[in-house]
Amino acid sequence: MDGSTQPAIAFDPIAPAAGREFVEPLRTILVGIDYSENSANALRESARIADSNGAKLVCLHVVEKAAAVAASAADGLREFVRGRIGDCLGTELRFRVGRPSTEVVDC
């Protein structure tokens, strides 16, 4: 390694690969939220990509617990998103109770 902190291969999800075009424009971007710093970074990047492409941003948080947790978790999702990207138009918040692997696919 040359000591560089830059990745060997860079990928820009907004620009298609050289000489290629997107078959379909991005219409919806789904980002999973688990309140970690990684999901905060994913949220900010997803918002940037959605904004650049005129796409709808869907933020999804899934809990496996009973519905008693649901109300406070839904409020938490709203505050998490608002605190990182503000009130972005075209952003949809979805909250589900179930297995995360199943709910993400079904979303």
MMTF fields as JSON, N, C-alpha, C and O atoms, coordinates in Angstrom:
{
  "mmtfVersion": "1.0.0",
  "mmtfProducer": "UNKNOWN",
  "numBonds": 427,
  "numAtoms": 428,
  "numGroups": 107,
  "numChains": 1,
  "numModels": 1,
  "chainsPerModel": [1],
  "groupsPerChain": [107],
  "chainIdList": ["A"],
  "bondAtomList": [4, 2, 8, 6, 12, 10, 16, 14, 20, 18, 24, 22, 28, 26, 32, 30, 36, 34, 40, 38, 44, 42, 48, 46, 52, 50, 56, 54, 60, 58, 64, 62, 68, 66, 72, 70, 76, 74, 80, 78, 84, 82, 88, 86, 92, 90, 96, 94, 100, 98, 104, 102, 108, 106, 112, 110, 116, 114, 120, 118, 124, 122, 128, 126, 132, 130, 136, 134, 140, 138, 144, 142, 148, 146, 152, 150, 156, 154, 160, 158, 164, 162, 168, 166, 172, 170, 176, 174, 180, 178, 184, 182, 188, 186, 192, 190, 196, 194, 200, 198, 204, 202, 208, 206, 212, 210, 216, 214, 220, 218, 224, 222, 228, 226, 232, 230, 236, 234, 240, 238, 244, 242, 248, 246, 252, 250, 256, 254, 260, 258, 264, 262, 268, 266, 272, 270, 276, 274, 280, 278, 284, 282, 288, 286, 292, 290, 296, 294, 300, 298, 304, 302, 308, 306, 312, 310, 316, 314, 320, 318, 324, 322, 328, 326, 332, 330, 336, 334, 340, 338, 344, 342, 348, 346, 352, 350, 356, 354, 360, 358, 364, 362, 368, 366, 372, 370, 376, 374, 380, 378, 384, 382, 388, 386, 392, 390, 396, 394, 400, 398, 404, 402, 408, 406, 412, 410, 416, 414, 420, 418, 424, 422],
  "bondOrderList": [1, 1, 1, 1, 1, 1, 1, 1, 1, 1, 1, 1, 1, 1, 1, 1, 1, 1, 1, 1, 1, 1, 1, 1, 1, 1, 1, 1, 1, 1, 1, 1, 1, 1, 1, 1, 1, 1, 1, 1, 1, 1, 1, 1, 1, 1, 1, 1, 1, 1, 1, 1, 1, 1, 1, 1, 1, 1, 1, 1, 1, 1, 1, 1, 1, 1, 1, 1, 1, 1, 1, 1, 1, 1, 1, 1, 1, 1, 1, 1, 1, 1, 1, 1, 1, 1, 1, 1, 1, 1, 1, 1, 1, 1, 1, 1, 1, 1, 1, 1, 1, 1, 1, 1, 1, 1],
  "groupList": [{"groupName": "MET", "atomNameList": ["N", "CA", "C", "O"], "elementList": ["N", "C", "C", "O"], "formalChargeList": [0, 0, 0, 0], "bondAtomList": [1, 0, 2, 1, 3, 2], "bondOrderList": [1, 1, 2], "singleLetterCode": "M", "chemCompType": "L-PEPTIDE LINKING"}, {"groupName": "ASP", "atomNameList": ["N", "CA", "C", "O"], "elementList": ["N", "C", "C", "O"], "formalChargeList": [0, 0, 0, 0], "bondAtomList": [1, 0, 2, 1, 3, 2], "bondOrderList": [1, 1, 2], "singleLetterCode": "D", "chemCompType": "L-PEPTIDE LINKING"}, {"groupName": "GLY", "atomNameList": ["N", "CA", "C", "O"], "elementList": ["N", "C", "C", "O"], "formalChargeList": [0, 0, 0, 0], "bondAtomList": [1, 0, 2, 1, 3, 2], "bondOrderList": [1, 1, 2], "singleLetterCode": "G", "chemCompType": "PEPTIDE LINKING"}, {"groupName": "SER", "atomNameList": ["N", "CA", "C", "O"], "elementList": ["N", "C", "C", "O"], "formalChargeList": [0, 0, 0, 0], "bondAtomList": [1, 0, 2, 1, 3, 2], "bondOrderList": [1, 1, 2], "singleLetterCode": "S", "chemCompType": "L-PEPTIDE LINKING"}, {"groupName": "THR", "atomNameList": ["N", "CA", "C", "O"], "elementList": ["N", "C", "C", "O"], "formalChargeList": [0, 0, 0, 0], "bondAtomList": [1, 0, 2, 1, 3, 2], "bondOrderList": [1, 1, 2], "singleLetterCode": "T", "chemCompType": "L-PEPTIDE LINKING"}, {"groupName": "GLN", "atomNameList": ["N", "CA", "C", "O"], "elementList": ["N", "C", "C", "O"], "formalChargeList": [0, 0, 0, 0], "bondAtomList": [1, 0, 2, 1, 3, 2], "bondOrderList": [1, 1, 2], "singleLetterCode": "Q", "chemCompType": "L-PEPTIDE LINKING"}, {"groupName": "PRO", "atomNameList": ["N", "CA", "C", "O"], "elementList": ["N", "C", "C", "O"], "formalChargeList": [0, 0, 0, 0], "bondAtomList": [1, 0, 2, 1, 3, 2], "bondOrderList": [1, 1, 2], "singleLetterCode": "P", "chemCompType": "L-PEPTIDE LINKING"}, {"groupName": "ALA", "atomNameList": ["N", "CA", "C", "O"], "elementList": ["N", "C", "C", "O"], "formalChargeList": [0, 0, 0, 0], "bondAtomList": [1, 0, 2, 1, 3, 2], "bondOrderList": [1, 1, 2], "singleLetterCode": "A", "chemCompType": "L-PEPTIDE LINKING"}, {"groupName": "ILE", "atomNameList": ["N", "CA", "C", "O"], "elementList": ["N", "C", "C", "O"], "formalChargeList": [0, 0, 0, 0], "bondAtomList": [1, 0, 2, 1, 3, 2], "bondOrderList": [1, 1, 2], "singleLetterCode": "I", "chemCompType": "L-PEPTIDE LINKING"}, {"groupName": "PHE", "atomNameList": ["N", "CA", "C", "O"], "elementList": ["N", "C", "C", "O"], "formalChargeList": [0, 0, 0, 0], "bondAtomList": [1, 0, 2, 1, 3, 2], "bondOrderList": [1, 1, 2], "singleLetterCode": "F", "chemCompType": "L-PEPTIDE LINKING"}, {"groupName": "ARG", "atomNameList": ["N", "CA", "C", "O"], "elementList": ["N", "C", "C", "O"], "formalChargeList": [0, 0, 0, 0], "bondAtomList": [1, 0, 2, 1, 3, 2], "bondOrderList": [1, 1, 2], "singleLetterCode": "R", "chemCompType": "L-PEPTIDE LINKING"}, {"groupName": "GLU", "atomNameList": ["N", "CA", "C", "O"], "elementList": ["N", "C", "C", "O"], "formalChargeList": [0, 0, 0, 0], "bondAtomList": [1, 0, 2, 1, 3, 2], "bondOrderList": [1, 1, 2], "singleLetterCode": "E", "chemCompType": "L-PEPTIDE LINKING"}, {"groupName": "VAL", "atomNameList": ["N", "CA", "C", "O"], "elementList": ["N", "C", "C", "O"], "formalChargeList": [0, 0, 0, 0], "bondAtomList": [1, 0, 2, 1, 3, 2], "bondOrderList": [1, 1, 2], "singleLetterCode": "V", "chemCompType": "L-PEPTIDE LINKING"}, {"groupName": "LEU", "atomNameList": ["N", "CA", "C", "O"], "elementList": ["N", "C", "C", "O"], "formalChargeList": [0, 0, 0, 0], "bondAtomList": [1, 0, 2, 1, 3, 2], "bondOrderList": [1, 1, 2], "singleLetterCode": "L", "chemCompType": "L-PEPTIDE LINKING"}, {"groupName": "TYR", "atomNameList": ["N", "CA", "C", "O"], "elementList": ["N", "C", "C", "O"], "formalChargeList": [0, 0, 0, 0], "bondAtomList": [1, 0, 2, 1, 3, 2], "bondOrderList": [1, 1, 2], "singleLetterCode": "Y", "chemCompType": "L-PEPTIDE LINKING"}, {"groupName": "ASN", "atomNameList": ["N", "CA", "C", "O"], "elementList": ["N", "C", "C", "O"], "formalChargeList": [0, 0, 0, 0], "bondAtomList": [1, 0, 2, 1, 3, 2], "bondOrderList": [1, 1, 2], "singleLetterCode": "N", "chemCompType": "L-PEPTIDE LINKING"}, {"groupName": "LYS", "atomNameList": ["N", "CA", "C", "O"], "elementList": ["N", "C", "C", "O"], "formalChargeList": [0, 0, 0, 0], "bondAtomList": [1, 0, 2, 1, 3, 2], "bondOrderList": [1, 1, 2], "singleLetterCode": "K", "chemCompType": "L-PEPTIDE LINKING"}, {"groupName": "CYS", "atomNameList": ["N", "CA", "C", "O"], "elementList": ["N", "C", "C", "O"], "formalChargeList": [0, 0, 0, 0], "bondAtomList": [1, 0, 2, 1, 3, 2], "bondOrderList": [1, 1, 2], "singleLetterCode": "C", "chemCompType": "L-PEPTIDE LINKING"}, {"groupName": "HIS", "atomNameList": ["N", "CA", "C", "O"], "elementList": ["N", "C", "C", "O"], "formalChargeList": [0, 0, 0, 0], "bondAtomList": [1, 0, 2, 1, 3, 2], "bondOrderList": [1, 1, 2], "singleLetterCode": "H", "chemCompType": "L-PEPTIDE LINKING"}],
  "groupTypeList": [0, 1, 2, 3, 4, 5, 6, 7, 8, 7, 9, 1, 6, 8, 7, 6, 7, 7, 2, 10, 11, 9, 12, 11, 6, 13, 10, 4, 8, 13, 12, 2, 8, 1, 14, 3, 11, 15, 3, 7, 15, 7, 13, 10, 11, 3, 7, 10, 8, 7, 1, 3, 15, 2, 7, 16, 13, 12, 17, 13, 18, 12, 12, 11, 16, 7, 7, 7, 12, 7, 7, 3, 7, 7, 1, 2, 13, 10, 11, 9, 12, 10, 2, 10, 8, 2, 1, 17, 13, 2, 4, 11, 13, 10, 9, 10, 12, 2, 10, 6, 3, 4, 11, 12, 12, 1, 17],
  "groupIdList": [1, 2, 3, 4, 5, 6, 7, 8, 9, 10, 11, 12, 13, 14, 15, 16, 17, 18, 19, 20, 21, 22, 23, 24, 25, 26, 27, 28, 29, 30, 31, 32, 33, 34, 35, 36, 37, 38, 39, 40, 41, 42, 43, 44, 45, 46, 47, 48, 49, 50, 51, 52, 53, 54, 55, 56, 57, 58, 59, 60, 61, 62, 63, 64, 65, 66, 67, 68, 69, 70, 71, 72, 73, 74, 75, 76, 77, 78, 79, 80, 81, 82, 83, 84, 85, 86, 87, 88, 89, 90, 91, 92, 93, 94, 95, 96, 97, 98, 99, 100, 101, 102, 103, 104, 105, 106, 107],
  "secStructList": [7, 7, 1, 7, 7, 1, 7, 1, 1, 7, 7, 7, 1, 1, 1, 7, 7, 6, 6, 7, 7, 7, 1, 1, 7, 7, 7, 3, 3, 3, 3, 3, 7, 7, 1, 1, 2, 2, 2, 2, 2, 2, 2, 2, 2, 2, 2, 2, 2, 2, 2, 2, 2, 6, 7, 3, 3, 3, 3, 3, 3, 3, 3, 7, 1, 7, 4, 4, 4, 2, 2, 2, 2, 2, 2, 2, 2, 2, 2, 2, 2, 2, 2, 2, 2, 7, 1, 7, 6, 6, 3, 3, 3, 3, 3, 3, 3, 1, 7, 2, 2, 2, 2, 2, 2, 2, 7],
  "xCoordList": [0.839, 0.0, 0.882, 2.0, 0.387, 1.141, 0.884, 1.378, 0.133, -0.172, -1.33, -1.703, -1.9, -3.022, -4.279, -4.486, -5.107, -6.377, -7.493, -8.622, -7.195, -8.198, -8.396, -7.431, -9.628, -9.857, -9.226, -9.096, -8.835, -8.208, -9.205, -8.824, -10.463, -11.503, -12.571, -13.091, -12.89, -13.933, -15.208, -15.158, -16.325, -17.617, -18.515, -18.732, -19.035, -19.986, -21.352, -21.592, -22.261, -23.564, -24.448, -25.466, -24.065, -24.875, -24.533, -25.418, -23.261, -22.832, -22.772, -22.233, -23.308, -23.201, -21.76, -20.961, -21.426, -20.087, -19.772, -20.675, -18.498, -18.069, -18.718, -18.676, -19.317, -19.926, -21.264, -21.819, -21.801, -23.078, -24.057, -23.654, -25.307, -26.349, -27.245, -27.352, -27.887, -28.848, -30.007, -30.469, -30.469, -31.618, -32.869, -33.655, -33.05, -34.2, -33.663, -32.688, -34.27, -33.836, -34.186, -35.157, -33.401, -33.71, -35.002, -35.123, -35.966, -37.235, -37.39, -37.964, -36.875, -37.006, -35.716, -35.141, -35.265, -34.094, -34.543, -35.11, -34.287, -34.651, -33.392, -32.382, -33.46, -32.334, -32.837, -33.824, -32.143, -32.487, -31.883, -30.735, -32.65, -32.209, -32.194, -33.209, -31.006, -30.92, -30.335, -29.956, -30.269, -29.815, -28.31, -27.833, -27.558, -26.103, -25.493, -26.165, -24.215, -23.523, -23.435, -23.485, -23.305, -23.286, -24.602, -24.601, -25.73, -27.004, -27.19, -27.861, -26.612, -26.663, -25.895, -26.354, -24.728, -23.946, -24.688, -24.71, -25.297, -26.069, -27.255, -27.589, -27.882, -29.015, -28.585, -29.234, -27.484, -27.015, -26.641, -26.982, -25.951, -25.552, -26.776, -26.856, -27.716, -28.946, -29.743, -30.316, -29.781, -30.49, -29.816, -30.494, -28.492, -27.754, -28.056, -28.3, -28.037, -28.303, -29.743, -30.0, -30.688, -32.103, -32.299, -32.993, -31.694, -31.835, -31.247, -31.841, -30.097, -29.437, -30.213, -30.069, -31.037, -31.768, -33.261, -33.997, -33.724, -35.156, -35.929, -37.093, -35.284, -35.901, -36.529, -36.149, -37.49, -38.106, -37.18, -36.638, -36.997, -36.196, -37.135, -37.999, -36.971, -37.775, -36.851, -35.89, -37.136, -36.367, -37.15, -38.307, -36.521, -37.211, -36.515, -35.298, -37.306, -36.818, -37.723, -38.947, -37.109, -37.859, -37.491, -36.314, -38.497, -38.262, -38.933, -39.953, -38.346, -38.901, -39.822, -40.473, -39.877, -40.673, -42.144, -42.548, -42.922, -44.371, -44.694, -43.837, -45.913, -46.379, -46.275, -46.357, -46.098, -45.977, -44.776, -44.783, -43.757, -42.553, -42.77, -42.049, -43.743, -43.924, -44.068, -43.418, -44.877, -45.121, -43.848, -43.548, -43.096, -41.872, -40.803, -40.019, -40.762, -39.772, -40.083, -39.164, -41.346, -41.732, -41.346, -40.869, -41.549, -41.126, -39.613, -39.086, -38.914, -37.457, -36.949, -35.969, -37.595, -37.217, -37.361, -36.472, -38.48, -38.741, -37.648, -37.132, -37.301, -36.287, -34.892, -34.111, -34.575, -33.27, -33.086, -32.044, -34.096, -34.017, -33.967, -33.118, -34.852, -34.911, -33.595, -33.153, -32.971, -31.722, -30.54, -29.532, -30.64, -29.523, -29.717, -28.75, -30.937, -31.163, -32.265, -32.629, -32.798, -33.852, -35.178, -35.375, -36.064, -37.369, -37.296, -37.72, -36.757, -36.606, -37.918, -38.519, -38.348, -39.547, -39.269, -38.159, -40.259, -40.096, -39.519, -39.259, -39.313, -38.806, -39.984, -40.813, -40.044, -41.127, -40.542, -39.517, -41.185, -40.746, -41.641, -42.867, -41.015, -41.775, -41.262, -40.056, -42.186, -41.866, -42.579, -43.777, -41.864, -42.475, -42.091, -41.023, -42.974, -42.704, -42.59, -43.506, -41.482, -41.264, -39.784, -38.957, -39.455, -38.058, -37.461, -38.002, -36.353, -35.767, -35.503, -35.794, -34.965, -34.654, -35.902, -35.847, -37.011, -38.261, -38.873, -39.332, -38.882, -39.524, -38.812, -39.468, -37.478, -36.754, -37.114, -37.347, -37.16, -37.521, -38.962, -39.249, -39.862, -41.279, -41.543, -42.558, -40.646, -40.847, -40.728, -40.866],
  "yCoordList": [-1.175, 0.0, 1.236, 1.21, 2.299, 3.533, 4.486, 5.613, 4.075, 4.918, 5.869, 6.611, 5.859, 6.736, 6.255, 5.053, 7.19, 6.823, 6.738, 6.383, 7.06, 7.007, 5.563, 4.802, 5.177, 3.817, 3.639, 4.592, 2.398, 2.097, 2.287, 2.703, 1.989, 2.131, 3.054, 2.822, 4.079, 5.012, 4.723, 4.367, 4.872, 4.646, 5.815, 6.148, 6.435, 7.524, 7.003, 6.791, 6.789, 6.213, 7.133, 6.697, 8.396, 9.319, 9.21, 9.302, 9.016, 8.963, 7.513, 6.661, 7.217, 5.862, 5.559, 6.476, 4.287, 3.879, 4.479, 4.774, 4.653, 5.283, 4.602, 3.38, 5.417, 4.898, 4.222, 3.679, 4.241, 3.581, 4.582, 5.559, 4.345, 5.19, 4.323, 3.115, 4.952, 4.218, 3.809, 4.595, 2.582, 2.114, 2.851, 3.318, 2.952, 3.641, 4.718, 4.479, 5.872, 6.874, 6.411, 5.68, 6.834, 6.509, 7.212, 8.427, 6.452, 7.049, 7.025, 7.942, 5.967, 5.811, 5.236, 4.311, 5.783, 5.264, 4.889, 5.711, 3.644, 3.138, 3.099, 2.514, 3.726, 3.695, 3.173, 3.668, 2.165, 1.592, 2.426, 2.862, 2.644, 3.457, 2.6, 2.019, 2.53, 1.837, 2.753, 2.296, 4.044, 5.096, 5.08, 5.793, 4.28, 4.267, 5.396, 6.007, 5.661, 6.673, 6.225, 7.056, 4.916, 4.414, 4.696, 5.068, 4.523, 4.798, 6.304, 6.721, 7.124, 8.576, 8.961, 9.795, 8.351, 8.61, 8.136, 8.826, 6.954, 6.421, 7.327, 7.531, 7.863, 8.777, 10.038, 10.456, 10.639, 11.866, 11.597, 12.391, 10.5, 10.181, 9.846, 10.256, 9.112, 8.783, 10.032, 10.143, 10.977, 12.244, 13.015, 13.615, 13.004, 13.691, 13.065, 13.771, 11.738, 11.04, 11.264, 11.51, 11.178, 11.395, 12.811, 13.012, 13.779, 15.169, 15.372, 16.065, 14.777, 14.918, 14.261, 14.638, 13.274, 12.523, 12.797, 12.206, 13.684, 13.942, 12.723, 12.544, 11.883, 10.642, 10.84, 11.739, 9.987, 9.99, 9.23, 8.188, 9.736, 9.077, 8.428, 9.097, 7.132, 6.401, 5.953, 5.22, 6.388, 6.021, 4.963, 5.179, 3.819, 2.693, 2.307, 2.13, 2.182, 1.638, 0.47, 0.574, -0.638, -1.847, -2.262, -2.289, -2.584, -3.158, -4.513, -4.749, -5.398, -6.735, -6.846, -7.872, -5.808, -5.829, -5.556, -5.222, -5.709, -5.492, -4.036, -3.157, -3.812, -2.485, -1.432, -0.242, -1.818, -0.843, 0.066, 1.221, -0.446, 0.323, 1.2, 2.176, 0.858, 1.461, 2.98, 3.662, 3.522, 4.964, 5.746, 6.713, 5.345, 6.082, 5.87, 6.778, 4.686, 4.435, 5.242, 5.719, 5.402, 6.21, 7.668, 8.331, 8.171, 9.535, 9.653, 10.659, 8.62, 8.62, 8.66, 9.349, 7.936, 7.941, 9.346, 9.833, 9.985, 11.334, 12.302, 13.088, 12.24, 13.143, 12.828, 13.742, 11.543, 11.141, 11.698, 12.276, 11.526, 11.996, 13.521, 14.096, 14.172, 15.633, 16.236, 17.263, 15.605, 16.115, 15.989, 16.672, 15.125, 14.917, 15.523, 15.974, 15.543, 16.109, 17.157, 17.651, 17.503, 18.512, 17.964, 16.752, 18.869, 18.491, 18.478, 19.427, 17.401, 17.313, 16.896, 15.889, 17.678, 17.316, 16.048, 15.846, 15.205, 13.956, 12.839, 11.749, 13.093, 12.051, 11.401, 12.08, 10.096, 9.338, 8.525, 7.863, 8.573, 7.799, 6.579, 6.688, 5.425, 4.192, 3.483, 3.38, 3.003, 2.283, 0.949, 0.891, -0.107, -1.442, -2.239, -2.038, -3.143, -4.091, -5.459, -5.887, -6.144, -7.457, -7.768, -7.118, -8.77, -9.134, -8.162, -8.016, -7.494, -6.517, -7.073, -6.398, -8.275, -8.827, -8.964, -8.72, -9.341, -9.488, -8.136, -7.915, -7.242, -5.942, -5.069, -4.331, -5.14, -4.361, -4.834, -4.017, -6.128, -6.676, -6.319, -5.972, -6.395, -6.092, -4.607, -4.226, -3.777, -2.332, -1.871, -0.681],
  "zCoordList": [0.0, 0.0, 0.0, 0.516, -0.569, -0.678, 0.485, 0.462, 1.493, 2.633, 2.41, 3.318, 1.224, 0.9, 1.604, 1.771, 2.011, 2.626, 1.595, 1.936, 0.335, -0.721, -1.176, -1.247, -1.482, -1.975, -3.347, -4.115, -3.643, -4.925, -6.062, -7.156, -5.817, -6.827, -6.264, -5.172, -6.997, -6.559, -7.336, -8.514, -6.688, -7.327, -7.015, -5.85, -8.044, -7.871, -8.281, -9.469, -7.321, -7.661, -8.496, -9.033, -8.605, -9.389, -10.866, -11.717, -11.177, -12.578, -13.055, -12.349, -14.231, -14.758, -15.141, -15.331, -15.254, -15.657, -17.026, -17.809, -17.299, -18.554, -19.753, -19.894, -20.607, -21.824, -21.631, -22.586, -20.415, -20.147, -19.562, -18.931, -19.767, -19.192, -18.325, -18.535, -17.346, -16.543, -17.443, -18.27, -17.279, -18.053, -17.596, -18.421, -16.317, -15.723, -14.78, -14.067, -14.767, -13.789, -12.376, -12.178, -11.414, -10.028, -9.641, -9.797, -9.136, -8.72, -7.214, -6.627, -6.583, -5.138, -4.578, -5.152, -3.459, -2.758, -1.355, -0.634, -0.972, 0.349, 1.209, 0.819, 2.384, 3.323, 4.658, 5.204, 5.177, 6.474, 7.593, 7.5, 8.64, 9.775, 11.031, 11.415, 11.676, 12.965, 14.044, 15.122, 13.741, 14.641, 14.903, 15.785, 14.153, 14.294, 13.467, 12.637, 13.706, 12.909, 11.45, 10.543, 11.217, 9.837, 9.127, 7.954, 9.822, 9.166, 8.976, 8.031, 9.849, 9.662, 8.397, 7.617, 8.2, 6.989, 5.75, 4.731, 5.838, 4.706, 4.389, 3.222, 5.414, 5.226, 4.483, 3.525, 4.935, 4.274, 2.812, 1.935, 2.545, 1.177, 0.322, -0.836, 0.884, 0.153, -0.174, -1.258, 0.764, 0.516, -0.61, -1.445, -0.639, -1.702, -3.064, -4.042, -3.112, -4.373, -4.815, -5.993, -3.87, -4.203, -4.737, -5.734, -4.081, -4.512, -5.911, -6.737, -6.178, -7.483, -8.615, -9.778, -8.267, -9.282, -9.278, -10.068, -8.403, -8.314, -7.842, -8.2, -7.038, -6.564, -5.186, -4.437, -4.873, -3.542, -2.596, -2.964, -1.399, -0.373, 0.63, 1.199, 0.85, 1.819, 2.944, 2.708, 4.153, 5.337, 6.096, 6.456, 6.339, 6.979, 8.273, 8.315, 9.322, 10.591, 10.959, 10.89, 11.349, 11.698, 13.114, 13.474, 13.912, 15.243, 15.3, 14.653, 16.084, 16.227, 17.435, 17.631, 18.235, 19.466, 19.198, 18.085, 20.25, 20.153, 19.833, 19.922, 19.469, 19.048, 20.139, 19.833, 21.398, 22.478, 22.259, 22.684, 21.604, 21.313, 20.085, 19.878, 19.289, 17.97, 18.003, 17.212, 18.869, 18.879, 19.17, 18.471, 20.19, 20.516, 19.449, 19.174, 18.845, 17.8, 16.544, 15.878, 16.214, 15.056, 15.28, 14.359, 16.494, 16.819, 16.741, 16.266, 17.211, 17.154, 15.725, 15.441, 14.82, 13.408, 12.827, 12.128, 13.12, 12.618, 13.081, 12.287, 14.361, 14.903, 14.358, 14.094, 14.189, 13.645, 12.245, 11.935, 11.398, 10.013, 9.982, 9.302, 10.7, 10.714, 11.204, 10.688, 12.192, 12.738, 11.797, 11.982, 10.784, 9.875, 8.494, 7.88, 7.998, 6.66, 6.65, 5.584, 7.801, 7.866, 7.345, 7.25, 7.016, 6.481, 4.962, 4.303, 4.414, 2.959, 2.32, 2.695, 1.36, 0.616, -0.165, -0.657, -0.278, -1.004, -0.157, -0.667, 1.133, 2.026, 2.734, 3.339, 2.652, 3.28, 4.422, 4.258, 5.572, 6.729, 6.87, 6.893, 6.963, 7.153, 8.391, 8.615, 9.177, 10.403, 10.358, 10.083, 10.62, 10.573, 11.814, 12.392, 12.209, 13.278, 12.623, 11.92, 12.842, 12.24, 12.144, 12.784, 11.337, 11.116, 10.102, 9.006, 10.443, 9.527, 8.13, 7.143, 8.023, 6.694, 5.851, 4.646, 6.43, 5.712, 5.388, 4.267, 6.345, 6.166, 5.135, 4.401, 5.067, 4.069, 2.672, 1.781, 2.475, 1.156, 0.808, -0.338, 1.763, 1.513, 1.321, 0.739, 1.803, 1.717, 0.282, 0.003]
}
